[in-house]
Coordinates of C-alpha atoms in Angstrom, one line a residue:
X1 CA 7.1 9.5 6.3
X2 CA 8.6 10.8 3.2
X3 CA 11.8 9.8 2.4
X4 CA 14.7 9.5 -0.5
X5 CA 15.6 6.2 0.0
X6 CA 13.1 4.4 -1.0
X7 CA 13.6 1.3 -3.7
X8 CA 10.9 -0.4 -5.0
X9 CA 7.2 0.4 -5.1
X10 CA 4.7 -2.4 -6.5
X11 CA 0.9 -1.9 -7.5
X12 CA -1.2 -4.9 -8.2
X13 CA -4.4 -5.8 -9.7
X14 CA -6.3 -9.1 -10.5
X15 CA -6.6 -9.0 -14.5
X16 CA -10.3 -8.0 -15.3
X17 CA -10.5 -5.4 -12.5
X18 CA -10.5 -2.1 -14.7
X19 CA -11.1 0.2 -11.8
X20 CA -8.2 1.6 -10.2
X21 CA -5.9 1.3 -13.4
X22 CA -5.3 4.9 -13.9
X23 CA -5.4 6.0 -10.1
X24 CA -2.5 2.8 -10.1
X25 CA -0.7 4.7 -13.5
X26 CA -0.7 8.3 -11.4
X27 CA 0.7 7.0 -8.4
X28 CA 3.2 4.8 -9.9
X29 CA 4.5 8.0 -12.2
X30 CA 4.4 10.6 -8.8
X31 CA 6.1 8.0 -6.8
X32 CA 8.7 7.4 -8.6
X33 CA 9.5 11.0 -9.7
X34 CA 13.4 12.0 -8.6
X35 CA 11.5 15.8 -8.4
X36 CA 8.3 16.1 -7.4
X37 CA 5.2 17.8 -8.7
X38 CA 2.9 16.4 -6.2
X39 CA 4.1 16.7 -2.2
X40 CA 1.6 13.9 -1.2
X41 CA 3.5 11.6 -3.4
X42 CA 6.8 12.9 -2.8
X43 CA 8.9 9.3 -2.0
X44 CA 11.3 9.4 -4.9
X45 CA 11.3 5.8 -5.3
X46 CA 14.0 4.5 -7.7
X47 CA 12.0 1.7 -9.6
X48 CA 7.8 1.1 -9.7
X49 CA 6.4 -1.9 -10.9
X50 CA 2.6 -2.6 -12.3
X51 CA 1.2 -6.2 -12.0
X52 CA -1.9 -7.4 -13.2
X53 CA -2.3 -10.8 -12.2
X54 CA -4.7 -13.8 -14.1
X55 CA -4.6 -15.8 -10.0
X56 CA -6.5 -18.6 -10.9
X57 CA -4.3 -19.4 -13.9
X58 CA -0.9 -18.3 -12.2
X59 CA 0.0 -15.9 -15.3
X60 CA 0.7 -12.0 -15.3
X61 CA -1.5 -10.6 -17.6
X62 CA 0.3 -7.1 -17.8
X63 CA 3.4 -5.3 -16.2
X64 CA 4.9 -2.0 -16.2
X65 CA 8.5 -0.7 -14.8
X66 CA 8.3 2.7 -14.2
X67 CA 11.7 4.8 -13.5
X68 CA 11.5 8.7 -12.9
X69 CA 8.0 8.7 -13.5
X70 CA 8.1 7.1 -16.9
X71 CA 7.1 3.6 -18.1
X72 CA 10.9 2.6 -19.1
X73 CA 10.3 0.1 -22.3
X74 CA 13.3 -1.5 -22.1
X75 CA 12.9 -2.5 -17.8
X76 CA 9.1 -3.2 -19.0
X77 CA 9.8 -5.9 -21.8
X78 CA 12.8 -7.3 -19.9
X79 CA 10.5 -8.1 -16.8
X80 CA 7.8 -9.2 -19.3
X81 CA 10.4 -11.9 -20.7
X82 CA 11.1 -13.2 -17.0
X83 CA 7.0 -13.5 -15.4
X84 CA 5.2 -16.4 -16.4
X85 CA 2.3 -15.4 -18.9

């Protein structure tokens, strides 16, 4: 169901996986798009997030914040600062 009040959207991946990476990037930037360009992906969600994840060290490896279909730089380096890595 599509909707317009959806909040948080998360994509994850174990770090060293390359495939999938840019199929993640799409769908994070078309989910989170206030107007959409794509109806499939229409779910205007207010904040994405893109984790890659080192498991058997406990570390993030790599993370994205993506608001209105944008990587926001400042939301990005501020989450960066709070994940262990």
């Amino acid at each position: 169901m599509h909707t317009e009040e959806n909040l948080l959207v998360v994509e994850m991946k174990r770090s060293g996986v390359k495939r999938g990476l840019e199929d993640d990037n799409l769908k994070l930037t078309l989910m989170t798009r206030q107007v959409s360009t794509n109806p499939d992906y229409h779910y205007g969600y207010a904040v994405g997030v893109h984790l890659i994840l080192n498991i058997p060290e406990s570390k993030v490896t790599g993370s994205d914040v993506y608001i209105n279909g944008e990587v926001d730089k400042a939301r990005t380096e501020a989450l960066r600062q709070q994940l262990p890595g």
